[in-house]
Amino acid sequence: MKIKGSQKRNLGLILSLIICLLSLSGCWGKTEVEELAPLIGVGLDLGKKPGTYLITQQLARPKQGGTTAAEVEDRTFSIEASSAREAYEEVYKISNRIPFMGSLKVIVIGEDAAKAGFNDILDFNQRYSEFRRSMFLVLVKGEAQSFLNLKLRNGQLPAMSIKNHMEQGENLSTFPTVRLGHYLTVLGTKSTAPIIPVVNSIKSGKGGIEYKDGKNGEEIQIQGAGVLSGDRLVDFLTDKETKGYMWLENNVVHRLINTVGIGESGVNFGGQVLKSTTKYKVKDNDGTIELQYQVKASIAVDEVMGLKKQLSEAEWIDLMKVAEESFAKEIEEECLLSLKKQRELGIDFLGIGRHIEQRNSAYWKTVKEQWQEKIVDFPISLDVQVTIHHAGMSSGSAMTN
């Protein structure tokens, strides 16, 4: 078979390309995995010298002989520096590994740094290309350095434990899940104050919790939140105030709830939220602008406490109506506590100004410059409706069945 001239030229071109590919030595500018140190968490505290920060970096490297990727050694460094870039350079010198920024999961902001303002030191984390805006932000009462150096009972790095808690936040819906991108978006609105969850450590014997398995160390708990004015911490919200924020922001996905201390019937209920929706309206009542919240929740009753007798079907139906009222009162109390806190602080962390701007932009233009003063007594109404589902098979207590 004869090969035509054009075929010869094509064959020659293909052979030349193959020779060129074989002569290449490899990728240029690549970094081997063994040279990297995955950065898991960063802590921000004020430094001892004026104008400096104490930056704690929690790095992870696989244990020698480890059988899984989860087996890592804790390498945590704290560097006092005037900039984040300077701190990362110093850690590189010490660890002899390049900190890989793309693996950063959480930034822990110490109380003093939060009160002083932390946007300058956070600038590197939002500007440098390796970082992702999906990293979590948390506050800690005390020092971030101390928190990241905790020894936990489960052996996890504190930064990884925080990340795991935050990713499961929807299962409880008791604290806000704040990522860097969300924080920067809220900060840019100016009408709404940022809010960041607070992480705590728990020792055995405190808060009614005891560990009997012989393991040493502490546990991590995320409870409450901090309210900021710009990038400066103003005050902390209690657990109930934070739960109220979650209702009003329509952030409750799943939630455990009980009515102990609510009502005078002597019967208390425990349950779980199956579904929740919060809507709002901006109403004009004869020239007075008002924000109306409506919270609707479907709740499954898991416990009935204090019931002394077997109930008839009609009595059971009536009792479930009492349960609906009791759950509604609990939700209302949490929401009102959050609204009260906002009035006391004069800081709109609930985003009421944002709602008004969206629904009545003409009115918003007349009040936005004085909104911090207006929020103190701005008219707000609240309507909470609860529907009971799956109330269980029994209409009596364990003693009456």
PDB file of N, CA and C in Angstrom, residues 290-337:
ATOM      1  N   GLU A 290     -45.247  49.692  60.266  1.00  0.00           N
ATOM      2  CA  GLU A 290     -45.082  48.617  61.248  1.00  0.00           C
ATOM      3  C   GLU A 290     -44.605  47.357  60.555  1.00  0.00           C
ATOM      4  N   LEU A 291     -43.745  46.595  61.239  1.00  0.00           N
ATOM      5  CA  LEU A 291     -43.296  45.301  60.727  1.00  0.00           C
ATOM      6  C   LEU A 291     -44.047  44.202  61.466  1.00  0.00           C
ATOM      7  N   GLN A 292     -44.670  43.307  60.701  1.00  0.00           N
ATOM      8  CA  GLN A 292     -45.420  42.207  61.289  1.00  0.00           C
ATOM      9  C   GLN A 292     -44.726  40.882  60.958  1.00  0.00           C
ATOM     10  N   TYR A 293     -44.375  40.131  62.017  1.00  0.00           N
ATOM     11  CA  TYR A 293     -43.808  38.793  61.853  1.00  0.00           C
ATOM     12  C   TYR A 293     -44.906  37.749  62.021  1.00  0.00           C
ATOM     13  N   GLN A 294     -44.848  36.709  61.202  1.00  0.00           N
ATOM     14  CA  GLN A 294     -45.740  35.561  61.384  1.00  0.00           C
ATOM     15  C   GLN A 294     -44.895  34.289  61.337  1.00  0.00           C
ATOM     16  N   VAL A 295     -44.895  33.576  62.464  1.00  0.00           N
ATOM     17  CA  VAL A 295     -44.122  32.338  62.582  1.00  0.00           C
ATOM     18  C   VAL A 295     -45.098  31.171  62.613  1.00  0.00           C
ATOM     19  N   LYS A 296     -44.910  30.215  61.702  1.00  0.00           N
ATOM     20  CA  LYS A 296     -45.720  29.005  61.675  1.00  0.00           C
ATOM     21  C   LYS A 296     -44.798  27.802  61.854  1.00  0.00           C
ATOM     22  N   ALA A 297     -45.170  26.915  62.790  1.00  0.00           N
ATOM     23  CA  ALA A 297     -44.336  25.749  63.072  1.00  0.00           C
ATOM     24  C   ALA A 297     -45.189  24.499  63.222  1.00  0.00           C
ATOM     25  N   SER A 298     -44.715  23.400  62.645  1.00  0.00           N
ATOM     26  CA  SER A 298     -45.321  22.090  62.856  1.00  0.00           C
ATOM     27  C   SER A 298     -44.420  21.320  63.809  1.00  0.00           C
ATOM     28  N   ILE A 299     -45.007  20.796  64.894  1.00  0.00           N
ATOM     29  CA  ILE A 299     -44.211  20.167  65.948  1.00  0.00           C
ATOM     30  C   ILE A 299     -44.760  18.785  66.265  1.00  0.00           C
ATOM     31  N   ALA A 300     -43.858  17.831  66.412  1.00  0.00           N
ATOM     32  CA  ALA A 300     -44.216  16.489  66.869  1.00  0.00           C
ATOM     33  C   ALA A 300     -43.996  16.419  68.376  1.00  0.00           C
ATOM     34  N   VAL A 301     -44.995  15.954  69.114  1.00  0.00           N
ATOM     35  CA  VAL A 301     -44.887  15.829  70.562  1.00  0.00           C
ATOM     36  C   VAL A 301     -44.181  14.512  70.896  1.00  0.00           C
ATOM     37  N   ASP A 302     -43.039  14.613  71.557  1.00  0.00           N
ATOM     38  CA  ASP A 302     -42.269  13.432  71.954  1.00  0.00           C
ATOM     39  C   ASP A 302     -42.477  13.063  73.421  1.00  0.00           C
ATOM     40  N   GLU A 303     -42.840  14.050  74.249  1.00  0.00           N
ATOM     41  CA  GLU A 303     -43.006  13.819  75.690  1.00  0.00           C
ATOM     42  C   GLU A 303     -44.207  14.578  76.208  1.00  0.00           C
ATOM     43  N   VAL A 304     -44.912  13.948  77.128  1.00  0.00           N
ATOM     44  CA  VAL A 304     -45.959  14.624  77.894  1.00  0.00           C
ATOM     45  C   VAL A 304     -45.631  14.366  79.362  1.00  0.00           C
ATOM     46  N   MET A 305     -45.284  15.417  80.089  1.00  0.00           N
ATOM     47  CA  MET A 305     -44.830  15.286  81.478  1.00  0.00           C
ATOM     48  C   MET A 305     -45.849  15.893  82.432  1.00  0.00           C
ATOM     49  N   GLY A 306     -46.160  15.179  83.499  1.00  0.00           N
ATOM     50  CA  GLY A 306     -47.102  15.677  84.491  1.00  0.00           C
ATOM     51  C   GLY A 306     -48.516  15.174  84.287  1.00  0.00           C
ATOM     52  N   LEU A 307     -48.731  14.285  83.320  1.00  0.00           N
ATOM     53  CA  LEU A 307     -50.069  13.740  83.064  1.00  0.00           C
ATOM     54  C   LEU A 307     -50.348  12.618  84.064  1.00  0.00           C
ATOM     55  N   LYS A 308     -51.458  12.717  84.793  1.00  0.00           N
ATOM     56  CA  LYS A 308     -51.722  11.789  85.891  1.00  0.00           C
ATOM     57  C   LYS A 308     -52.795  10.745  85.592  1.00  0.00           C
ATOM     58  N   LYS A 309     -53.502  10.882  84.482  1.00  0.00           N
ATOM     59  CA  LYS A 309     -54.611   9.953  84.241  1.00  0.00           C
ATOM     60  C   LYS A 309     -54.724   9.624  82.755  1.00  0.00           C
ATOM     61  N   GLN A 310     -55.451   8.548  82.494  1.00  0.00           N
ATOM     62  CA  GLN A 310     -55.749   8.167  81.130  1.00  0.00           C
ATOM     63  C   GLN A 310     -56.810   9.116  80.576  1.00  0.00           C
ATOM     64  N   LEU A 311     -56.604   9.604  79.352  1.00  0.00           N
ATOM     65  CA  LEU A 311     -57.529  10.575  78.771  1.00  0.00           C
ATOM     66  C   LEU A 311     -58.396   9.922  77.712  1.00  0.00           C
ATOM     67  N   SER A 312     -59.606  10.435  77.605  1.00  0.00           N
ATOM     68  CA  SER A 312     -60.464  10.024  76.504  1.00  0.00           C
ATOM     69  C   SER A 312     -59.965  10.685  75.223  1.00  0.00           C
ATOM     70  N   GLU A 313     -60.506  10.271  74.089  1.00  0.00           N
ATOM     71  CA  GLU A 313     -60.093  10.845  72.809  1.00  0.00           C
ATOM     72  C   GLU A 313     -60.339  12.348  72.767  1.00  0.00           C
ATOM     73  N   ALA A 314     -61.503  12.763  73.271  1.00  0.00           N
ATOM     74  CA  ALA A 314     -61.837  14.194  73.271  1.00  0.00           C
ATOM     75  C   ALA A 314     -60.901  14.968  74.195  1.00  0.00           C
ATOM     76  N   GLU A 315     -60.598  14.381  75.369  1.00  0.00           N
ATOM     77  CA  GLU A 315     -59.681  15.043  76.309  1.00  0.00           C
ATOM     78  C   GLU A 315     -58.273  15.141  75.723  1.00  0.00           C
ATOM     79  N   TRP A 316     -57.865  14.096  74.990  1.00  0.00           N
ATOM     80  CA  TRP A 316     -56.539  14.107  74.371  1.00  0.00           C
ATOM     81  C   TRP A 316     -56.438  15.206  73.309  1.00  0.00           C
ATOM     82  N   ILE A 317     -57.486  15.364  72.535  1.00  0.00           N
ATOM     83  CA  ILE A 317     -57.510  16.430  71.519  1.00  0.00           C
ATOM     84  C   ILE A 317     -57.398  17.797  72.190  1.00  0.00           C
ATOM     85  N   ASP A 318     -58.121  17.964  73.292  1.00  0.00           N
ATOM     86  CA  ASP A 318     -58.044  19.232  74.027  1.00  0.00           C
ATOM     87  C   ASP A 318     -56.634  19.465  74.580  1.00  0.00           C
ATOM     88  N   LEU A 319     -56.005  18.379  75.054  1.00  0.00           N
ATOM     89  CA  LEU A 319     -54.660  18.510  75.604  1.00  0.00           C
ATOM     90  C   LEU A 319     -53.673  18.919  74.513  1.00  0.00           C
ATOM     91  N   MET A 320     -53.847  18.403  73.321  1.00  0.00           N
ATOM     92  CA  MET A 320     -52.950  18.774  72.223  1.00  0.00           C
ATOM     93  C   MET A 320     -53.134  20.249  71.838  1.00  0.00           C
ATOM     94  N   LYS A 321     -54.339  20.778  72.031  1.00  0.00           N
ATOM     95  CA  LYS A 321     -54.545  22.218  71.821  1.00  0.00           C
ATOM     96  C   LYS A 321     -53.771  23.021  72.866  1.00  0.00           C
ATOM     97  N   VAL A 322     -53.726  22.483  74.092  1.00  0.00           N
ATOM     98  CA  VAL A 322     -52.922  23.121  75.143  1.00  0.00           C
ATOM     99  C   VAL A 322     -51.440  23.059  74.760  1.00  0.00           C
ATOM    100  N   ALA A 323     -51.025  21.931  74.188  1.00  0.00           N
ATOM    101  CA  ALA A 323     -49.630  21.791  73.750  1.00  0.00           C
ATOM    102  C   ALA A 323     -49.296  22.832  72.681  1.00  0.00           C
ATOM    103  N   GLU A 324     -50.212  23.039  71.731  1.00  0.00           N
ATOM    104  CA  GLU A 324     -49.977  24.037  70.685  1.00  0.00           C
ATOM    105  C   GLU A 324     -49.795  25.425  71.288  1.00  0.00           C
ATOM    106  N   GLU A 325     -50.641  25.749  72.249  1.00  0.00           N
ATOM    107  CA  GLU A 325     -50.534  27.057  72.907  1.00  0.00           C
ATOM    108  C   GLU A 325     -49.235  27.172  73.699  1.00  0.00           C
ATOM    109  N   SER A 326     -48.839  26.096  74.356  1.00  0.00           N
ATOM    110  CA  SER A 326     -47.618  26.123  75.171  1.00  0.00           C
ATOM    111  C   SER A 326     -46.374  26.270  74.294  1.00  0.00           C
ATOM    112  N   PHE A 327     -46.310  25.526  73.205  1.00  0.00           N
ATOM    113  CA  PHE A 327     -45.180  25.655  72.288  1.00  0.00           C
ATOM    114  C   PHE A 327     -45.139  27.050  71.676  1.00  0.00           C
ATOM    115  N   ALA A 328     -46.314  27.585  71.334  1.00  0.00           N
ATOM    116  CA  ALA A 328     -46.372  28.931  70.753  1.00  0.00           C
ATOM    117  C   ALA A 328     -45.857  29.971  71.740  1.00  0.00           C
ATOM    118  N   LYS A 329     -46.185  29.802  73.022  1.00  0.00           N
ATOM    119  CA  LYS A 329     -45.702  30.731  74.043  1.00  0.00           C
ATOM    120  C   LYS A 329     -44.187  30.665  74.182  1.00  0.00           C
ATOM    121  N   GLU A 330     -43.631  29.457  74.100  1.00  0.00           N
ATOM    122  CA  GLU A 330     -42.170  29.294  74.198  1.00  0.00           C
ATOM    123  C   GLU A 330     -41.477  29.981  73.026  1.00  0.00           C
ATOM    124  N   ILE A 331     -42.001  29.780  71.828  1.00  0.00           N
ATOM    125  CA  ILE A 331     -41.418  30.422  70.647  1.00  0.00           C
ATOM    126  C   ILE A 331     -41.547  31.935  70.746  1.00  0.00           C
ATOM    127  N   GLU A 332     -42.727  32.387  71.174  1.00  0.00           N
ATOM    128  CA  GLU A 332     -42.960  33.826  71.307  1.00  0.00           C
ATOM    129  C   GLU A 332     -41.999  34.445  72.327  1.00  0.00           C
ATOM    130  N   GLU A 333     -41.776  33.752  73.436  1.00  0.00           N
ATOM    131  CA  GLU A 333     -40.865  34.274  74.464  1.00  0.00           C
ATOM    132  C   GLU A 333     -39.455  34.444  73.914  1.00  0.00           C
ATOM    133  N   GLU A 334     -38.974  33.453  73.158  1.00  0.00           N
ATOM    134  CA  GLU A 334     -37.633  33.536  72.578  1.00  0.00           C
ATOM    135  C   GLU A 334     -37.530  34.699  71.598  1.00  0.00           C
ATOM    136  N   CYS A 335     -38.562  34.871  70.765  1.00  0.00           N
ATOM    137  CA  CYS A 335     -38.554  35.967  69.786  1.00  0.00           C
ATOM    138  C   CYS A 335     -38.581  37.326  70.478  1.00  0.00           C
ATOM    139  N   LEU A 336     -39.427  37.451  71.507  1.00  0.00           N
ATOM    140  CA  LEU A 336     -39.543  38.730  72.212  1.00  0.00           C
ATOM    141  C   LEU A 336     -38.246  39.083  72.942  1.00  0.00           C
ATOM    142  N   LEU A 337     -37.553  38.080  73.476  1.00  0.00           N
ATOM    143  CA  LEU A 337     -36.269  38.347  74.120  1.00  0.00           C
ATOM    144  C   LEU A 337     -35.257  38.882  73.117  1.00  0.00           C
TER     145      LEU A 337
END
